C-alpha atoms as a printed R data frame, in Angstrom:
    type eleno elety resid chain resno       x      y      z
1   ATOM     1    CA   MET     A     1 -12.082 16.884  5.209
2   ATOM     2    CA   ARG     A     2 -12.085 17.149  9.466
3   ATOM     3    CA   ARG     A     3 -15.898 15.579 10.706
4   ATOM     4    CA   ILE     A     4 -17.468 17.919 13.250
5   ATOM     5    CA   GLY     A     5 -19.879 15.690 14.367
6   ATOM     6    CA   VAL     A     6 -23.401 16.487 16.778
7   ATOM     7    CA   GLU     A     7 -22.008 15.146 19.968
8   ATOM     8    CA   GLU     A     8 -18.968 17.161 19.129
9   ATOM     9    CA   ARG     A     9 -20.535 20.274 18.664
10  ATOM    10    CA   ARG     A    10 -22.667 20.052 21.933
11  ATOM    11    CA   ALA     A    11 -19.461 19.932 23.297
12  ATOM    12    CA   ARG     A    12 -17.958 22.652 22.264
13  ATOM    13    CA   LEU     A    13 -20.948 24.452 23.435
14  ATOM    14    CA   GLY     A    14 -21.353 23.355 26.289
15  ATOM    15    CA   VAL     A    15 -17.426 24.480 27.623
16  ATOM    16    CA   ARG     A    16 -16.877 27.097 25.295
17  ATOM    17    CA   HIS     A    17 -20.137 28.942 25.965
18  ATOM    18    CA   ARG     A    18 -18.884 28.537 29.823
19  ATOM    19    CA   LEU     A    19 -22.151 26.261 30.580
20  ATOM    20    CA   ALA     A    20 -20.228 23.363 31.494
21  ATOM    21    CA   LEU     A    21 -17.385 25.378 32.484
22  ATOM    22    CA   ALA     A    22 -17.762 28.522 34.642
23  ATOM    23    CA   ALA     A    23 -16.406 32.074 33.664
24  ATOM    24    CA   PRO     A    24 -14.810 33.306 36.366
25  ATOM    25    CA   THR     A    25 -16.491 37.279 36.537
26  ATOM    26    CA   PRO     A    26 -19.521 38.797 34.448
27  ATOM    27    CA   VAL     A    27 -17.312 40.268 31.989
28  ATOM    28    CA   ALA     A    28 -16.016 36.136 31.240
29  ATOM    29    CA   ALA     A    29 -19.236 35.157 30.661
30  ATOM    30    CA   ALA     A    30 -20.036 37.580 27.695
31  ATOM    31    CA   ALA     A    31 -17.035 37.516 26.118
32  ATOM    32    CA   SER     A    32 -17.362 34.123 26.075
33  ATOM    33    CA   VAL     A    33 -20.567 34.008 23.740
34  ATOM    34    CA   VAL     A    34 -19.150 37.731 22.266
35  ATOM    35    CA   ALA     A    35 -22.072 39.761 23.540
36  ATOM    36    CA   LEU     A    36 -25.212 38.765 25.685
37  ATOM    37    CA   HIS     A    37 -28.526 39.305 24.225
38  ATOM    38    CA   ALA     A    38 -29.900 42.508 26.194
39  ATOM    39    CA   THR     A    39 -33.627 43.152 24.464
40  ATOM    40    CA   ASP     A    40 -35.323 41.917 28.012
41  ATOM    41    CA   PRO     A    41 -32.567 43.609 30.958
42  ATOM    42    CA   ALA     A    42 -33.516 40.492 33.076
43  ATOM    43    CA   THR     A    43 -32.202 38.213 29.862
44  ATOM    44    CA   VAL     A    44 -28.241 40.169 30.562
45  ATOM    45    CA   PHE     A    45 -28.164 39.000 34.064
46  ATOM    46    CA   LEU     A    46 -29.961 35.740 33.855
47  ATOM    47    CA   SER     A    47 -27.024 34.378 31.250
48  ATOM    48    CA   VAL     A    48 -24.717 35.434 33.402
49  ATOM    49    CA   ARG     A    49 -26.208 33.509 36.142
50  ATOM    50    CA   ALA     A    50 -25.982 30.392 34.260
51  ATOM    51    CA   ARG     A    51 -21.762 30.844 33.607
52  ATOM    52    CA   VAL     A    52 -20.428 32.269 36.737
53  ATOM    53    CA   ALA     A    53 -20.283 30.692 39.828
54  ATOM    54    CA   SER     A    54 -21.918 32.075 43.209
55  ATOM    55    CA   VAL     A    55 -22.482 35.526 41.018
56  ATOM    56    CA   ASP     A    56 -25.296 37.764 42.118
57  ATOM    57    CA   VAL     A    57 -27.203 40.480 41.006
58  ATOM    58    CA   GLU     A    58 -25.265 42.886 42.541
59  ATOM    59    CA   ALA     A    59 -22.052 41.796 40.746
60  ATOM    60    CA   VAL     A    60 -23.618 41.861 37.596
61  ATOM    61    CA   GLU     A    61 -24.511 45.776 38.103
62  ATOM    62    CA   ARG     A    62 -21.303 46.235 39.280
63  ATOM    63    CA   ALA     A    63 -19.228 44.935 35.766
64  ATOM    64    CA   LEU     A    64 -22.258 47.035 34.374
65  ATOM    65    CA   TYR     A    65 -22.452 50.302 36.346
66  ATOM    66    CA   ASP     A    66 -19.552 50.802 38.468
67  ATOM    67    CA   GLU     A    67 -16.693 49.261 37.161
68  ATOM    68    CA   ARG     A    68 -18.482 49.764 33.234
69  ATOM    69    CA   THR     A    69 -16.477 46.977 32.124
70  ATOM    70    CA   LEU     A    70 -19.781 45.874 29.942
71  ATOM    71    CA   LEU     A    71 -21.258 48.180 27.440
72  ATOM    72    CA   ARG     A    72 -24.694 48.316 26.278
73  ATOM    73    CA   MET     A    73 -25.114 48.759 22.569
74  ATOM    74    CA   LEU     A    74 -27.542 48.716 19.431
75  ATOM    75    CA   ALA     A    75 -25.471 45.927 17.500
76  ATOM    76    CA   MET     A    76 -26.076 42.650 15.331
77  ATOM    77    CA   ARG     A    77 -29.360 42.553 13.618
78  ATOM    78    CA   ARG     A    78 -30.528 45.994 14.901
79  ATOM    79    CA   THR     A    79 -30.517 44.025 18.792
80  ATOM    80    CA   MET     A    80 -29.956 45.279 22.005
81  ATOM    81    CA   PHE     A    81 -26.636 43.159 23.520
82  ATOM    82    CA   VAL     A    82 -24.381 44.385 26.023
83  ATOM    83    CA   VAL     A    83 -20.240 44.003 25.083
84  ATOM    84    CA   PRO     A    84 -17.233 43.236 26.799
85  ATOM    85    CA   THR     A    85 -16.223 47.555 26.937
86  ATOM    86    CA   ASP     A    86 -13.049 46.305 25.514
87  ATOM    87    CA   SER     A    87 -14.832 44.952 22.623
88  ATOM    88    CA   ALA     A    88 -17.182 48.033 21.551
89  ATOM    89    CA   PRO     A    89 -14.754 49.382 19.182
90  ATOM    90    CA   VAL     A    90 -15.573 46.204 16.856
91  ATOM    91    CA   VAL     A    91 -18.564 45.915 17.388
92  ATOM    92    CA   GLN     A    92 -19.613 49.884 16.520
93  ATOM    93    CA   ALA     A    93 -17.827 49.673 13.144
94  ATOM    94    CA   ALA     A    94 -18.645 46.203 12.228
95  ATOM    95    CA   SER     A    95 -22.623 46.737 12.779
96  ATOM    96    CA   SER     A    96 -23.829 49.762 14.958
97  ATOM    97    CA   ASP     A    97 -22.485 52.526 12.558
98  ATOM    98    CA   ALA     A    98 -24.709 50.705  9.430
99  ATOM    99    CA   ILE     A    99 -27.709 50.676 11.613
100 ATOM   100    CA   ALA     A   100 -27.319 54.390 12.829
101 ATOM   101    CA   ALA     A   101 -26.940 55.795  9.388
102 ATOM   102    CA   THR     A   102 -30.321 53.469  8.060
103 ATOM   103    CA   GLN     A   103 -32.311 54.535 11.037
104 ATOM   104    CA   ARG     A   104 -31.197 58.392 10.501
105 ATOM   105    CA   ARG     A   105 -32.298 58.012  7.174
106 ATOM   106    CA   ARG     A   106 -35.650 56.649  7.805
107 ATOM   107    CA   TYR     A   107 -36.035 59.237 10.942
108 ATOM   108    CA   THR     A   108 -35.325 62.081  8.415
109 ATOM   109    CA   GLN     A   109 -38.510 60.951  6.090
110 ATOM   110    CA   PHE     A   110 -40.867 61.083  8.798
111 ATOM   111    CA   ILE     A   111 -39.449 64.281 10.012
112 ATOM   112    CA   GLU     A   112 -39.585 65.552  6.836
113 ATOM   113    CA   GLY     A   113 -43.034 64.057  6.666
114 ATOM   114    CA   ALA     A   114 -44.331 65.921  9.470
115 ATOM   115    CA   ASP     A   115 -42.330 69.728  8.262
116 ATOM   116    CA   LEU     A   116 -40.843 69.565 11.565
117 ATOM   117    CA   GLY     A   117 -37.047 69.902  9.495
118 ATOM   118    CA   ASP     A   118 -34.726 67.900  7.670
119 ATOM   119    CA   GLY     A   119 -31.168 65.980  8.190
120 ATOM   120    CA   ALA     A   120 -29.478 68.829  9.494
121 ATOM   121    CA   TRP     A   121 -32.043 69.867 11.659
122 ATOM   122    CA   LEU     A   122 -32.662 66.448 13.211
123 ATOM   123    CA   ARG     A   123 -28.103 66.633 13.107
124 ATOM   124    CA   ASP     A   124 -29.168 69.770 14.860
125 ATOM   125    CA   VAL     A   125 -31.578 68.242 17.985
126 ATOM   126    CA   GLU     A   126 -28.919 65.412 18.305
127 ATOM   127    CA   ASP     A   127 -26.021 67.323 19.094
128 ATOM   128    CA   SER     A   128 -27.739 69.976 21.469
129 ATOM   129    CA   THR     A   129 -29.064 66.831 23.269
130 ATOM   130    CA   ALA     A   130 -25.501 65.738 23.563
131 ATOM   131    CA   ARG     A   131 -24.436 68.655 24.483
132 ATOM   132    CA   ALA     A   132 -27.105 68.648 27.640
133 ATOM   133    CA   LEU     A   133 -26.848 65.410 28.646
134 ATOM   134    CA   ALA     A   134 -22.828 66.025 28.597
135 ATOM   135    CA   ALA     A   135 -23.635 69.055 31.084
136 ATOM   136    CA   ARG     A   136 -25.554 66.307 33.446
137 ATOM   137    CA   GLY     A   137 -23.634 63.667 33.355
138 ATOM   138    CA   GLU     A   138 -26.678 61.422 33.509
139 ATOM   139    CA   ALA     A   139 -30.780 61.821 32.928
140 ATOM   140    CA   THR     A   140 -32.947 59.886 31.647
141 ATOM   141    CA   GLY     A   141 -35.382 60.722 28.137
142 ATOM   142    CA   ALA     A   142 -37.790 63.018 29.791
143 ATOM   143    CA   GLU     A   143 -35.160 65.330 31.300
144 ATOM   144    CA   LEU     A   144 -33.206 65.744 28.312
145 ATOM   145    CA   SER     A   145 -36.467 67.038 27.039
146 ATOM   146    CA   THR     A   146 -36.990 69.901 29.383
147 ATOM   147    CA   ASP     A   147 -33.327 71.023 28.132
148 ATOM   148    CA   GLU     A   148 -33.971 70.387 24.603
149 ATOM   149    CA   PRO     A   149 -37.669 71.397 23.920
150 ATOM   150    CA   ARG     A   150 -37.017 69.773 20.392
151 ATOM   151    CA   LEU     A   151 -37.517 66.050 21.643
152 ATOM   152    CA   ARG     A   152 -41.105 66.783 21.814
153 ATOM   153    CA   SER     A   153 -41.736 67.437 18.497
154 ATOM   154    CA   GLN     A   154 -44.576 64.965 17.328
155 ATOM   155    CA   VAL     A   155 -45.188 63.334 14.685
156 ATOM   156    CA   SER     A   156 -47.751 60.955 13.242
157 ATOM   157    CA   MET     A   157 -47.651 57.539 12.377
158 ATOM   158    CA   ALA     A   158 -49.529 55.036 10.225
159 ATOM   159    CA   GLU     A   159 -51.606 58.133 10.088
160 ATOM   160    CA   GLY     A   160 -55.037 57.283  9.035
161 ATOM   161    CA   LYS     A   161 -54.732 53.844 10.337
162 ATOM   162    CA   SER     A   162 -56.924 52.213 13.130
163 ATOM   163    CA   TYR     A   163 -53.064 51.712 15.031
164 ATOM   164    CA   GLY     A   164 -51.965 55.311 14.516
165 ATOM   165    CA   ARG     A   165 -50.358 56.966 16.907
166 ATOM   166    CA   SER     A   166 -48.646 59.728 17.468
167 ATOM   167    CA   GLN     A   167 -45.304 60.146 19.207
168 ATOM   168    CA   ASN     A   168 -42.205 62.788 20.121
169 ATOM   169    CA   ILE     A   169 -39.096 62.193 18.572
170 ATOM   170    CA   THR     A   170 -36.733 62.077 21.996
171 ATOM   171    CA   THR     A   171 -36.650 58.477 21.765
172 ATOM   172    CA   TRP     A   172 -35.236 58.385 18.110
173 ATOM   173    CA   VAL     A   173 -32.900 60.850 19.145
174 ATOM   174    CA   LEU     A   174 -31.626 58.925 21.910
175 ATOM   175    CA   LEU     A   175 -31.039 55.537 19.566
176 ATOM   176    CA   LEU     A   176 -29.261 57.666 17.106
177 ATOM   177    CA   LEU     A   177 -26.829 58.745 19.583
178 ATOM   178    CA   ALA     A   178 -26.325 55.871 21.350
179 ATOM   179    CA   ALA     A   179 -26.033 53.838 17.946
180 ATOM   180    CA   ASP     A   180 -23.379 56.419 17.318
181 ATOM   181    CA   GLY     A   181 -21.442 55.602 20.127
182 ATOM   182    CA   ARG     A   182 -21.961 59.163 21.751
183 ATOM   183    CA   ILE     A   183 -24.350 57.941 24.573
184 ATOM   184    CA   VAL     A   184 -24.791 54.902 26.735
185 ATOM   185    CA   ARG     A   185 -27.692 53.387 28.740
186 ATOM   186    CA   GLY     A   186 -26.168 53.267 31.983
187 ATOM   187    CA   ARG     A   187 -28.218 51.753 35.292
188 ATOM   188    CA   PRO     A   188 -31.986 52.130 35.338
189 ATOM   189    CA   ARG     A   189 -34.932 53.713 37.258
190 ATOM   190    CA   GLY     A   190 -35.906 51.033 39.132
191 ATOM   191    CA   SER     A   191 -34.750 47.362 39.766
192 ATOM   192    CA   TRP     A   192 -32.907 45.027 37.458
193 ATOM   193    CA   THR     A   193 -35.292 43.759 35.238
194 ATOM   194    CA   SER     A   194 -36.235 47.948 34.205
195 ATOM   195    CA   THR     A   195 -36.063 49.170 30.794
196 ATOM   196    CA   GLN     A   196 -36.668 52.879 32.073
197 ATOM   197    CA   TRP     A   197 -32.819 54.153 31.103
198 ATOM   198    CA   ARG     A   198 -30.362 56.965 32.723
199 ATOM   199    CA   TRP     A   199 -27.872 58.257 30.117
200 ATOM   200    CA   SER     A   200 -24.474 58.869 30.155
201 ATOM   201    CA   PRO     A   201 -22.233 59.988 27.515
202 ATOM   202    CA   ILE     A   202 -20.045 57.507 25.854
203 ATOM   203    CA   GLU     A   203 -16.710 59.437 28.171
204 ATOM   204    CA   SER     A   204 -18.187 57.721 31.279
205 ATOM   205    CA   TRP     A   205 -17.477 54.100 29.934
206 ATOM   206    CA   LEU     A   206 -14.626 55.250 27.545
207 ATOM   207    CA   PRO     A   207 -12.646 58.481 29.153
208 ATOM   208    CA   ALA     A   208 -11.201 58.843 25.052
209 ATOM   209    CA   GLY     A   209 -14.352 58.261 23.585
210 ATOM   210    CA   MET     A   210 -15.511 55.803 21.285
211 ATOM   211    CA   PRO     A   211 -12.252 54.850 18.668
212 ATOM   212    CA   ARG     A   212 -13.015 54.740 15.209
213 ATOM   213    CA   LEU     A   213 -12.104 51.851 13.290
214 ATOM   214    CA   ALA     A   214 -12.617 51.072  9.151
215 ATOM   215    CA   ALA     A   215 -15.774 48.428  9.116
216 ATOM   216    CA   GLU     A   216 -13.956 45.682  6.868
217 ATOM   217    CA   THR     A   217 -11.177 45.945  9.578
218 ATOM   218    CA   ALA     A   218 -13.898 45.601 12.472
219 ATOM   219    CA   ARG     A   219 -16.371 43.008 10.660
220 ATOM   220    CA   VAL     A   220 -12.902 40.624 10.281
221 ATOM   221    CA   GLU     A   221 -12.464 40.970 13.856
222 ATOM   222    CA   LEU     A   222 -15.811 40.369 15.107
223 ATOM   223    CA   ALA     A   223 -16.441 37.254 12.708
224 ATOM   224    CA   ARG     A   224 -13.431 36.153 14.289
225 ATOM   225    CA   HIS     A   225 -15.037 36.450 18.028
226 ATOM   226    CA   TRP     A   226 -17.488 34.577 16.472
227 ATOM   227    CA   LEU     A   227 -16.257 31.595 14.695
228 ATOM   228    CA   ALA     A   228 -13.974 30.887 17.868
229 ATOM   229    CA   ALA     A   229 -17.158 30.670 19.845
230 ATOM   230    CA   TYR     A   230 -19.705 29.178 17.553
231 ATOM   231    CA   GLY     A   231 -17.485 27.585 15.290
232 ATOM   232    CA   PRO     A   232 -18.299 25.194 13.530
233 ATOM   233    CA   ALA     A   233 -21.110 27.184 11.928
234 ATOM   234    CA   THR     A   234 -22.086 27.324  8.155
235 ATOM   235    CA   VAL     A   235 -22.179 30.658  6.698
236 ATOM   236    CA   GLU     A   236 -25.468 31.142  6.226
237 ATOM   237    CA   ASP     A   237 -25.171 30.860 10.398
238 ATOM   238    CA   LEU     A   238 -22.777 33.637 10.405
239 ATOM   239    CA   ARG     A   239 -24.460 35.797  7.898
240 ATOM   240    CA   TRP     A   240 -27.814 35.826 10.393
241 ATOM   241    CA   TRP     A   241 -26.285 36.775 13.504
242 ATOM   242    CA   THR     A   242 -24.198 39.250 12.255
243 ATOM   243    CA   GLY     A   243 -27.288 41.009 10.181
244 ATOM   244    CA   TRP     A   244 -24.268 41.498  7.007
245 ATOM   245    CA   THR     A   245 -25.140 41.462  3.392
246 ATOM   246    CA   ALA     A   246 -23.637 38.427  2.244
247 ATOM   247    CA   ARG     A   247 -20.878 40.462  0.024
248 ATOM   248    CA   HIS     A   248 -19.631 41.165  3.783
249 ATOM   249    CA   VAL     A   249 -19.469 38.303  5.120
250 ATOM   250    CA   LYS     A   250 -17.615 37.233  1.737
251 ATOM   251    CA   GLN     A   251 -14.817 39.422  2.643
252 ATOM   252    CA   ALA     A   252 -14.565 38.439  5.949
253 ATOM   253    CA   LEU     A   253 -13.963 35.012  5.092
254 ATOM   254    CA   THR     A   254 -12.096 35.797  2.738
255 ATOM   255    CA   GLU     A   255  -9.402 37.475  5.217
256 ATOM   256    CA   LEU     A   256 -10.171 35.003  7.889
257 ATOM   257    CA   ASP     A   257  -9.671 32.202  5.295
258 ATOM   258    CA   PRO     A   258 -11.108 29.499  7.605
259 ATOM   259    CA   VAL     A   259 -10.446 25.879  7.435
260 ATOM   260    CA   GLU     A   260 -13.672 24.030  5.845
261 ATOM   261    CA   VAL     A   261 -15.419 20.758  8.434
262 ATOM   262    CA   ASP     A   262 -18.384 17.967  7.470
263 ATOM   263    CA   LEU     A   263 -21.234 18.685 10.010
264 ATOM   264    CA   ASP     A   264 -22.815 15.637  8.905
265 ATOM   265    CA   GLY     A   265 -22.960 16.340  5.384
266 ATOM   266    CA   GLU     A   266 -23.428 19.870  5.845
267 ATOM   267    CA   PRO     A   267 -19.904 22.429  5.001
268 ATOM   268    CA   GLY     A   268 -18.744 23.911  8.523
269 ATOM   269    CA   LEU     A   269 -16.084 26.368  8.967
270 ATOM   270    CA   VAL     A   270 -13.405 26.808 11.798
271 ATOM   271    CA   LEU     A   271 -10.611 29.461 12.474
272 ATOM   272    CA   PRO     A   272  -7.313 27.383 11.589
273 ATOM   273    CA   GLY     A   273  -5.705 25.966 14.270
274 ATOM   274    CA   ASP     A   274  -9.055 24.986 15.805
275 ATOM   275    CA   LEU     A   275  -9.670 21.703 14.875
276 ATOM   276    CA   GLU     A   276  -8.097 19.074 17.422
277 ATOM   277    CA   PRO     A   277 -11.180 17.663 19.290
278 ATOM   278    CA   VAL     A   278 -12.751 19.044 22.318
279 ATOM   279    CA   SER     A   279 -13.511 16.570 25.305
280 ATOM   280    CA   GLU     A   280 -16.043 16.153 26.762
281 ATOM   281    CA   PRO     A   281 -17.009 18.026 29.629
282 ATOM   282    CA   GLU     A   282 -18.831 16.858 32.578
283 ATOM   283    CA   PRO     A   283 -22.411 15.661 32.579
284 ATOM   284    CA   TRP     A   284 -23.984 19.648 33.053
285 ATOM   285    CA   VAL     A   285 -27.510 21.368 32.966
286 ATOM   286    CA   ALA     A   286 -28.660 24.506 32.416
287 ATOM   287    CA   PHE     A   287 -31.478 26.933 32.815
288 ATOM   288    CA   LEU     A   288 -31.425 29.711 30.565
289 ATOM   289    CA   PRO     A   289 -33.318 32.655 29.649
290 ATOM   290    CA   ALA     A   290 -35.304 34.139 26.477
291 ATOM   291    CA   LEU     A   291 -33.411 35.092 24.366
292 ATOM   292    CA   ASP     A   292 -30.148 33.680 25.731
293 ATOM   293    CA   PRO     A   293 -27.306 34.016 23.719
294 ATOM   294    CA   THR     A   294 -26.392 30.162 23.387
295 ATOM   295    CA   ALA     A   295 -30.448 29.428 22.328
296 ATOM   296    CA   MET     A   296 -30.198 32.451 19.738
297 ATOM   297    CA   GLY     A   297 -26.507 31.526 18.292
298 ATOM   298    CA   TRP     A   298 -27.602 29.634 15.419
299 ATOM   299    CA   SER     A   299 -30.060 29.787 12.641
300 ATOM   300    CA   ARG     A   300 -29.620 26.176 11.532
301 ATOM   301    CA   ARG     A   301 -30.294 24.756 15.364
302 ATOM   302    CA   GLU     A   302 -31.262 21.036 14.215
303 ATOM   303    CA   TRP     A   303 -28.626 19.935 16.628
304 ATOM   304    CA   TYR     A   304 -29.335 21.578 19.661
305 ATOM   305    CA   LEU     A   305 -32.719 22.287 19.756
306 ATOM   306    CA   GLY     A   306 -34.240 18.843 18.066
307 ATOM   307    CA   ASP     A   307 -38.133 19.111 17.492
308 ATOM   308    CA   HIS     A   308 -38.987 20.976 20.097
309 ATOM   309    CA   ARG     A   309 -39.066 24.533 18.232
310 ATOM   310    CA   ALA     A   310 -42.504 24.842 17.874
311 ATOM   311    CA   ALA     A   311 -43.100 25.035 21.874
312 ATOM   312    CA   LEU     A   312 -39.740 27.660 22.703
313 ATOM   313    CA   PHE     A   313 -40.256 29.207 20.114
314 ATOM   314    CA   ASP     A   314 -42.601 32.587 18.690
315 ATOM   315    CA   ARG     A   315 -42.904 33.022 15.249
316 ATOM   316    CA   SER     A   316 -41.107 35.505 15.320
317 ATOM   317    CA   GLY     A   317 -38.222 33.511 15.379
318 ATOM   318    CA   ASN     A   318 -37.577 34.530 19.300
319 ATOM   319    CA   VAL     A   319 -36.454 31.690 21.482
320 ATOM   320    CA   GLY     A   320 -38.349 31.716 24.927
321 ATOM   321    CA   PRO     A   321 -36.393 30.307 28.471
322 ATOM   322    CA   THR     A   322 -34.966 26.922 27.805
323 ATOM   323    CA   VAL     A   323 -33.449 23.742 30.114
324 ATOM   324    CA   TRP     A   324 -30.392 22.472 28.745
325 ATOM   325    CA   SER     A   325 -28.377 19.375 29.527
326 ATOM   326    CA   ASP     A   326 -25.106 17.887 27.890
327 ATOM   327    CA   GLY     A   327 -25.379 20.741 24.978
328 ATOM   328    CA   ARG     A   328 -29.254 20.117 23.813
329 ATOM   329    CA   ILE     A   329 -32.179 21.602 24.656
330 ATOM   330    CA   ILE     A   330 -34.254 19.385 26.865
331 ATOM   331    CA   GLY     A   331 -36.993 21.556 28.004
332 ATOM   332    CA   GLY     A   332 -38.389 24.937 28.723
333 ATOM   333    CA   TRP     A   333 -38.939 26.906 32.065
334 ATOM   334    CA   ALA     A   334 -41.549 29.982 32.777
335 ATOM   335    CA   GLN     A   335 -41.661 31.566 36.246
336 ATOM   336    CA   ARG     A   336 -45.563 31.968 37.623
337 ATOM   337    CA   ALA     A   337 -46.710 35.134 39.190
338 ATOM   338    CA   ASP     A   338 -46.065 33.568 42.933
339 ATOM   339    CA   GLY     A   339 -42.832 33.367 41.560
340 ATOM   340    CA   GLU     A   340 -42.487 29.525 41.528
341 ATOM   341    CA   VAL     A   341 -40.288 29.034 38.891
342 ATOM   342    CA   THR     A   342 -41.747 25.950 37.145
343 ATOM   343    CA   TYR     A   343 -40.436 23.689 33.838
344 ATOM   344    CA   ARG     A   344 -41.498 20.686 31.699
345 ATOM   345    CA   LEU     A   345 -38.592 18.066 30.123
346 ATOM   346    CA   LEU     A   346 -39.685 17.549 26.879
347 ATOM   347    CA   GLU     A   347 -38.007 14.156 26.219
348 ATOM   348    CA   ASP     A   348 -37.049 11.471 28.661
349 ATOM   349    CA   VAL     A   349 -33.294 12.538 30.301
350 ATOM   350    CA   GLY     A   350 -32.649  9.508 32.607
351 ATOM   351    CA   ARG     A   351 -33.106  9.888 36.543
352 ATOM   352    CA   ALA     A   352 -29.446 11.399 37.110
353 ATOM   353    CA   CYS     A   353 -30.656 14.341 34.579
354 ATOM   354    CA   ALA     A   354 -34.034 14.771 36.403
355 ATOM   355    CA   GLN     A   355 -32.850 15.476 39.296
356 ATOM   356    CA   ALA     A   356 -30.085 17.731 38.470
357 ATOM   357    CA   VAL     A   357 -33.355 19.833 36.572
358 ATOM   358    CA   GLU     A   358 -34.775 19.616 39.667
359 ATOM   359    CA   SER     A   359 -32.352 21.241 41.709
360 ATOM   360    CA   SER     A   360 -31.466 23.604 39.299
361 ATOM   361    CA   ALA     A   361 -35.153 25.001 39.716
362 ATOM   362    CA   GLY     A   362 -35.310 25.634 43.105
363 ATOM   363    CA   GLU     A   363 -31.677 27.475 42.317
364 ATOM   364    CA   VAL     A   364 -32.913 29.443 39.831
365 ATOM   365    CA   ALA     A   365 -36.127 30.594 42.109
366 ATOM   366    CA   LYS     A   366 -34.065 31.180 44.824
367 ATOM   367    CA   TRP     A   367 -31.842 33.967 42.621
368 ATOM   368    CA   ILE     A   368 -34.283 35.604 41.254
369 ATOM   369    CA   GLY     A   369 -35.957 36.221 44.589
370 ATOM   370    CA   ALA     A   370 -38.742 38.897 44.546
371 ATOM   371    CA   ALA     A   371 -38.364 40.090 41.158
372 ATOM   372    CA   ARG     A   372 -40.411 38.982 38.650
373 ATOM   373    CA   VAL     A   373 -38.748 37.913 34.869
374 ATOM   374    CA   ILE     A   374 -41.789 38.044 31.936
375 ATOM   375    CA   PRO     A   375 -40.385 37.660 28.758
376 ATOM   376    CA   ARG     A   376 -40.820 40.423 26.195
377 ATOM   377    CA   PHE     A   377 -41.498 38.161 23.422
378 ATOM   378    CA   ARG     A   378 -43.880 35.001 24.858
379 ATOM   379    CA   THR     A   379 -43.490 31.704 23.300
380 ATOM   380    CA   PRO     A   380 -46.304 28.712 23.711
381 ATOM   381    CA   LEU     A   381 -44.742 26.678 26.445
382 ATOM   382    CA   GLU     A   382 -43.644 29.816 29.047
383 ATOM   383    CA   LYS     A   383 -47.232 30.869 28.386
384 ATOM   384    CA   GLU     A   384 -48.582 27.599 29.463
385 ATOM   385    CA   LEU     A   385 -46.306 26.900 32.206
386 ATOM   386    CA   SER     A   386 -46.769 30.756 33.417
387 ATOM   387    CA   ALA     A   387 -50.849 30.633 34.108
């Protein structure tokens, strides 16, 4: 059995995730990690910055909103991602369709409990909202609620609890339409760090609409893309990243027929034909944002995280901003209120690496400019550094 040790895994990470060898475009950067995490809008931009030389905010915005070669989707693990538009049909069938079905059942229960209507009523509101958006071409949720007043229908959440509240169903309906591949989040109101989305019909990105694939076929293709980027990896890693059931993971792997390798005593998988050693790249340093796809790419992270989990992850398993060197995490960073980018190294890395980290911190601060990047999920080191 072929052994792939930690050093080779780190070399693969640096090369394939475009951290040691820059990608030519934002789309290539996204494809190198299958999808960019997008729970925080800033993560998309900073993840691209770390992987594409001489890229700026405007170049990422062009790919997202003008060229429309990147697309926001609710996908794996019910998490927001940005994917290359060409990959959207695979992600849709492999992940988003199941999320839409689950969320629709959940929202229907709430709507029935509030005596608003049933599943058919919810579908009718969705269809009416989609028609209103098609007529406008682009709109915010507030604008659409003037066209379809039922979007302002109120539902009480956690009634009787101290944290209970009422909310309208606008967000639910827009989420369902997006998860079904019928509408897409477009350019937000405000800056590149904003979450105040404008919405557009999916035809604005895919003129013929979202192509429909069989779920089984799509899961095989998504697993193939993931193993190409993240392999060698364990079955547990793939199941965690996709959010699939054990049965779906087994079905996809049976079709792929990957090769088993030895990860220093633990069984791992690579695609057939992917056993050749990867040459060690030149030394590299990277400042990755909170929830970057590389840091969140595996469920078993000891080989690149070391013993830094307590400082860099929150209690729910969300990673904060990290500093990397040659395929491993060596520290964390944050932005202070005055815009300064500060960092802390969590291990001795030597003088040359420390100097490269210091230089990179200045480059990140210059790139962010007047914007302020505050992660949605605050981690211990990030909170301490930003204070």
